[in-house]
Amino acid sequence: MPVEPFLPFTRPQIDDATIAGVAEVLRSGWISSGPQVKAFEAKLSEFFGGRPVRAFNSGTCTMEIALRIAGVGPGDEVITTPLSWVATANVVLEVGARPVFVDIDPVTRTIDLDRAEAAVTPRTRAVIPVDLAGLPVDRDRLYALAGKRGLRVVEDAAQSFGSTWKGRRIGSFGDFASFSFHANKNITTCEGGCLVLNDEREAALAEQYRLQGVVRTGHDGMEVEFPGGKYNMTDVAARIGLGQLPHLAEFTARRRELARAYFEEFDRPAVRSLGIGLPVANFTDSNWHMFQVVLPEERMDVRRSAVMEELKSAAIGTGVHYPAMHLFALYRRMGWKEGDFPNAEYAGRNLLTLPLFPAMARSDVSRVVRALSSVLENHGKP
Ligand SMILES: Cc1ncc(COP(=O)(O)O)c(C=O)c1O
């Protein structure tokens, strides 16, 4: 029986003032999209250096809407990584275009931009890079490629809220930037997302796609030129976001401290010799959304799920982010198969997300690394 309390791999942190603020919104008589959403969008726009920002009820829909605004549709190709939450490629299918996967760089675990360039065809319209675990894809090379080949970029920055590239916030420059405020993200609205856009014309289109294509004028004017979805954020969610934003800097700083602690623990000689793959030790740009290790499958006599099970028995939660998505039945039916992207497949089988969230203690990090090391020691191949 575990003696320690269960340590989840992540846990949201919502302060009492935010909870009281939500209660106020609930009592206010206006609980769907209204003044809180406007206020949240204004704060987000400030955060992103004055660029237009609109809030939505998920990160997924922000990517779909960005593709629609960019005019991506049937016959078009969109280059992306197979190592992401499946939303990244599903949205390409949703707009009727074809995702084109290219393998990851095994060190950063993000899209290999050389392979992305090699995959460009006359039908390529856009690229969706994913800042996995909060580590930004090289924005200099990304935008050099997009500029040279005339591609739109939809940054899947779902995990990189608060990350930077050479001192500039992700989302404060570039083309479309899409963020998620899902419960596991560095700041949350329970569910939600936002899209950073280039100009007011795109922002107006985003509003139309967000709510049934409707454009209102005056007190009673309404027009619809094309269909939209039902993707608006509620004021309840926006109030949570407003209460989360002021904590971002402290959350990110704490995540970085804990990530450093992981590196210290993994650097002990007895642990190093186990051959566990570590993430890039980036303490300037990454928001450390996750701390993910790669298990050394060739040295183990069990698979990842058994490791997870044993860690669970030791009261430690872990996660899988993500299986390589080209191997899901949906994408296999489109022609992808094992062996297409060896780096993503290896990572997809062996990545393990370890606990990392601001309220964790330094001693939790030691406990996790001790437990993982002991599991791997017990399961070494003879
Ligand atoms: C990399 C990535 N892309 C897209 C999404 C989609 O965001 P949401 O769950 O808010 O729709 C997520 C979050 O779950 C994500 O982690």
XYZ file of N, CA and C and ligand atoms in Angstrom, residues 58-61 63 84-85 87-88 130 156 158-159 180-182 185 191-192 322, ligand 1:
76
model
N -12.249 26.161 -26.987
C -11.190 25.144 -27.017
C -10.008 25.681 -27.799
N -8.883 24.986 -27.645
C -7.738 25.298 -28.495
C -7.928 24.683 -29.872
N -8.569 23.534 -29.912
C -8.768 22.841 -31.187
C -9.452 23.742 -32.208
N -10.552 24.368 -31.799
C -11.301 25.154 -32.787
C -10.500 26.366 -33.264
N -7.430 26.412 -34.100
C -6.592 25.986 -35.239
C -7.447 25.790 -36.482
N 1.949 14.725 -31.605
C 1.165 15.792 -30.987
C -0.164 15.201 -30.561
N -0.935 16.020 -29.852
C -2.327 15.646 -29.598
C -3.001 15.587 -30.960
N -5.604 16.423 -32.182
C -6.317 17.623 -32.646
C -5.538 18.326 -33.764
N -4.214 18.305 -33.653
C -3.362 19.049 -34.590
C -3.618 18.644 -36.040
N 4.317 22.331 -33.699
C 3.776 22.123 -32.347
C 4.913 22.285 -31.329
N 0.758 25.744 -33.429
C 0.045 25.022 -32.375
C 0.846 25.254 -31.090
N -0.513 25.378 -28.199
C -1.407 24.938 -27.117
C -0.640 24.781 -25.810
N 0.623 24.309 -25.934
C 1.393 24.003 -24.728
C 2.422 25.073 -24.388
N -4.188 26.754 -25.966
C -5.252 26.037 -25.265
C -5.228 26.409 -23.784
N -6.412 26.504 -23.200
C -6.523 26.714 -21.757
C -7.193 25.506 -21.093
N -7.014 24.333 -21.723
C -7.492 23.078 -21.145
C -6.941 22.920 -19.710
N -3.218 22.755 -18.889
C -2.265 23.720 -19.441
C -1.716 24.644 -18.344
N -11.835 24.554 -19.814
C -11.665 24.277 -21.237
C -11.640 25.645 -21.907
N -10.898 25.762 -22.989
C -10.872 27.048 -23.685
C -9.618 27.207 -24.509
N 2.656 11.977 -26.750
C 1.469 11.313 -27.228
C 1.891 10.084 -28.019
C -0.425 20.136 -28.745
C -1.893 20.381 -28.568
N -2.611 20.784 -29.620
C -3.918 21.044 -29.510
C -4.585 20.917 -28.319
C -6.046 21.166 -28.293
O -6.458 22.016 -27.299
P -7.903 21.834 -26.632
O -7.862 20.584 -25.816
O -8.051 23.066 -25.802
O -8.898 21.766 -27.726
C -3.873 20.510 -27.190
C -4.489 20.383 -25.856
O -5.148 19.510 -25.445
C -2.502 20.228 -27.319
O -1.780 19.802 -26.267
